[in-house]
Amino acid sequence: MLLLLLWSIGMLIWGVAGFFEYFTGIEPFVALQNNAYPSGVQFLHWLLISITGGLFLFGYLAKWKWTPFATVLLFSNLAVLCTVQTFDFMSEQWGYSQYLTEVILYIVNSIFLLLSPISKSHFGH
């Protein structure tokens, strides 16, 4: 659960930094924008990453009972977006092994959130 919490904090920071660069053009620490993505896809990318990280962080701290379900829903949206980005806008920054790794992480974390006794105990299911 701690790894998922740290991952969500990282996603929130990455998403907010991505939005900062998206709106200002200023690189926060490294270039985060992928020029291969259309502007709308890039916006959706940062939106889903920010919402997923923020929702899980809030849900974890508040022990909100719907956190696992909402997070899995957001993971599925991120997986669809990742599929579109990989197969429609493939660039040298992203490849099939990274795509498979990301999708597998979403699946493993979703199974953990929905089925593990640790998750059920923390979120009151």
mmCIF file of C-alpha atoms in Angstrom:
data_model
loop_
_atom_site.group_PDB
_atom_site.id
_atom_site.type_symbol
_atom_site.label_atom_id
_atom_site.label_comp_id
_atom_site.label_asym_id
_atom_site.label_seq_id
_atom_site.Cartn_x
_atom_site.Cartn_y
_atom_site.Cartn_z
ATOM 1 C CA MET A 1 0.000 0.000 0.000
ATOM 2 C CA LEU A 2 2.927 2.308 0.758
ATOM 3 C CA LEU A 3 4.315 1.839 -2.759
ATOM 4 C CA LEU A 4 0.936 2.729 -4.254
ATOM 5 C CA LEU A 5 0.768 5.802 -2.034
ATOM 6 C CA LEU A 6 4.251 6.913 -3.103
ATOM 7 C CA TRP A 7 3.377 6.239 -6.750
ATOM 8 C CA SER A 8 0.235 8.368 -6.445
ATOM 9 C CA ILE A 9 2.193 11.233 -4.875
ATOM 10 C CA GLY A 10 4.656 10.952 -7.758
ATOM 11 C CA MET A 11 1.791 10.982 -10.271
ATOM 12 C CA LEU A 12 0.287 14.084 -8.683
ATOM 13 C CA ILE A 13 3.618 15.935 -8.740
ATOM 14 C CA TRP A 14 4.298 14.798 -12.315
ATOM 15 C CA GLY A 15 0.800 15.793 -13.447
ATOM 16 C CA VAL A 16 0.944 19.246 -11.852
ATOM 17 C CA ALA A 17 4.449 19.804 -13.274
ATOM 18 C CA GLY A 18 3.198 18.669 -16.688
ATOM 19 C CA PHE A 19 0.300 21.118 -16.528
ATOM 20 C CA PHE A 20 2.696 23.876 -15.481
ATOM 21 C CA GLU A 21 4.834 23.249 -18.550
ATOM 22 C CA TYR A 22 1.747 22.762 -20.756
ATOM 23 C CA PHE A 23 0.304 26.166 -19.838
ATOM 24 C CA THR A 24 3.512 28.207 -19.447
ATOM 25 C CA GLY A 25 6.026 26.554 -21.771
ATOM 26 C CA ILE A 26 8.541 26.588 -18.890
ATOM 27 C CA GLU A 27 10.207 23.239 -18.185
ATOM 28 C CA PRO A 28 9.834 22.573 -14.427
ATOM 29 C CA PHE A 29 12.881 20.262 -14.093
ATOM 30 C CA VAL A 30 12.997 18.340 -17.389
ATOM 31 C CA ALA A 31 10.957 18.549 -20.570
ATOM 32 C CA LEU A 32 7.686 16.743 -19.881
ATOM 33 C CA GLN A 33 5.694 17.465 -23.038
ATOM 34 C CA ASN A 34 5.733 14.948 -25.853
ATOM 35 C CA ASN A 35 5.584 16.883 -29.121
ATOM 36 C CA ALA A 36 4.227 13.802 -30.892
ATOM 37 C CA TYR A 37 0.906 14.213 -29.024
ATOM 38 C CA PRO A 38 -1.721 16.696 -30.181
ATOM 39 C CA SER A 39 -2.509 19.427 -27.654
ATOM 40 C CA GLY A 40 -5.811 17.850 -26.572
ATOM 41 C CA VAL A 41 -4.228 14.449 -25.988
ATOM 42 C CA GLN A 42 -1.431 16.078 -23.985
ATOM 43 C CA PHE A 43 -4.005 17.958 -21.873
ATOM 44 C CA LEU A 44 -5.959 14.749 -21.203
ATOM 45 C CA HIS A 45 -2.681 13.025 -20.305
ATOM 46 C CA TRP A 46 -1.887 15.554 -17.563
ATOM 47 C CA LEU A 47 -5.498 15.707 -16.401
ATOM 48 C CA LEU A 48 -5.820 11.949 -15.873
ATOM 49 C CA ILE A 49 -2.405 11.690 -14.202
ATOM 50 C CA SER A 50 -3.185 14.580 -11.832
ATOM 51 C CA ILE A 51 -6.671 13.324 -10.974
ATOM 52 C CA THR A 52 -5.465 9.756 -10.400
ATOM 53 C CA GLY A 53 -2.640 10.812 -8.104
ATOM 54 C CA GLY A 54 -4.775 13.328 -6.236
ATOM 55 C CA LEU A 55 -7.754 11.019 -5.858
ATOM 56 C CA PHE A 56 -5.722 8.147 -4.469
ATOM 57 C CA LEU A 57 -3.843 10.431 -2.079
ATOM 58 C CA PHE A 58 -7.106 11.956 -0.823
ATOM 59 C CA GLY A 59 -8.823 8.567 -0.656
ATOM 60 C CA TYR A 60 -5.937 6.951 1.182
ATOM 61 C CA LEU A 61 -5.717 9.699 3.796
ATOM 62 C CA ALA A 62 -9.494 9.935 4.237
ATOM 63 C CA LYS A 63 -9.940 6.133 4.076
ATOM 64 C CA TRP A 64 -12.672 6.813 1.539
ATOM 65 C CA LYS A 65 -14.383 3.489 0.805
ATOM 66 C CA TRP A 66 -14.739 4.177 -2.939
ATOM 67 C CA THR A 67 -11.025 4.836 -3.475
ATOM 68 C CA PRO A 68 -10.210 1.371 -4.884
ATOM 69 C CA PHE A 69 -13.062 1.499 -7.404
ATOM 70 C CA ALA A 70 -12.431 5.097 -8.456
ATOM 71 C CA THR A 71 -8.702 4.419 -8.809
ATOM 72 C CA VAL A 72 -9.285 1.301 -10.923
ATOM 73 C CA LEU A 73 -11.635 3.332 -13.139
ATOM 74 C CA LEU A 74 -8.936 5.977 -13.579
ATOM 75 C CA PHE A 75 -6.297 3.283 -14.225
ATOM 76 C CA SER A 76 -8.490 1.912 -17.019
ATOM 77 C CA ASN A 77 -8.768 5.393 -18.542
ATOM 78 C CA LEU A 78 -4.999 5.825 -18.310
ATOM 79 C CA ALA A 79 -4.488 2.438 -19.987
ATOM 80 C CA VAL A 80 -6.772 3.440 -22.867
ATOM 81 C CA LEU A 81 -4.987 6.772 -23.229
ATOM 82 C CA CYS A 82 -1.621 4.994 -23.121
ATOM 83 C CA THR A 83 -2.816 2.654 -25.884
ATOM 84 C CA VAL A 84 -3.832 5.601 -28.069
ATOM 85 C CA GLN A 85 -0.567 7.424 -27.383
ATOM 86 C CA THR A 86 1.538 4.347 -28.103
ATOM 87 C CA PHE A 87 -0.167 3.081 -31.235
ATOM 88 C CA ASP A 88 -1.386 6.340 -32.790
ATOM 89 C CA PHE A 89 1.389 8.754 -31.793
ATOM 90 C CA MET A 90 4.423 6.497 -31.291
ATOM 91 C CA SER A 91 7.600 8.472 -30.851
ATOM 92 C CA GLU A 92 11.147 7.578 -29.893
ATOM 93 C CA GLN A 93 10.279 8.528 -26.284
ATOM 94 C CA TRP A 94 7.932 5.606 -25.845
ATOM 95 C CA GLY A 95 8.028 1.979 -26.952
ATOM 96 C CA TYR A 96 6.115 -1.256 -26.673
ATOM 97 C CA SER A 97 8.016 -2.533 -23.619
ATOM 98 C CA GLN A 98 7.207 0.655 -21.690
ATOM 99 C CA TYR A 99 3.592 0.347 -22.816
ATOM 100 C CA LEU A 100 3.328 -3.249 -21.619
ATOM 101 C CA THR A 101 5.021 -2.371 -18.323
ATOM 102 C CA GLU A 102 2.551 0.450 -17.698
ATOM 103 C CA VAL A 103 -0.504 -1.666 -18.530
ATOM 104 C CA ILE A 104 0.756 -4.532 -16.346
ATOM 105 C CA LEU A 105 1.278 -2.102 -13.450
ATOM 106 C CA TYR A 106 -2.304 -0.872 -13.827
ATOM 107 C CA ILE A 107 -3.612 -4.446 -13.821
ATOM 108 C CA VAL A 108 -1.527 -5.580 -10.821
ATOM 109 C CA ASN A 109 -2.385 -2.476 -8.798
ATOM 110 C CA SER A 110 -6.073 -2.823 -9.691
ATOM 111 C CA ILE A 111 -6.130 -6.441 -8.517
ATOM 112 C CA PHE A 112 -4.370 -5.406 -5.304
ATOM 113 C CA LEU A 113 -6.819 -2.563 -4.646
ATOM 114 C CA LEU A 114 -9.915 -4.668 -5.284
ATOM 115 C CA LEU A 115 -8.919 -8.000 -3.747
ATOM 116 C CA SER A 116 -6.187 -7.656 -1.144
ATOM 117 C CA PRO A 117 -7.068 -7.869 2.544
ATOM 118 C CA ILE A 118 -4.789 -4.874 3.184
ATOM 119 C CA SER A 119 -6.776 -2.690 0.783
ATOM 120 C CA LYS A 120 -10.134 -3.988 2.041
ATOM 121 C CA SER A 121 -9.098 -3.291 5.621
ATOM 122 C CA HIS A 122 -7.770 0.203 4.925
ATOM 123 C CA PHE A 123 -10.721 1.341 2.839
ATOM 124 C CA GLY A 124 -13.368 -0.443 4.928
ATOM 125 C CA HIS A 125 -14.603 -3.106 2.504
#
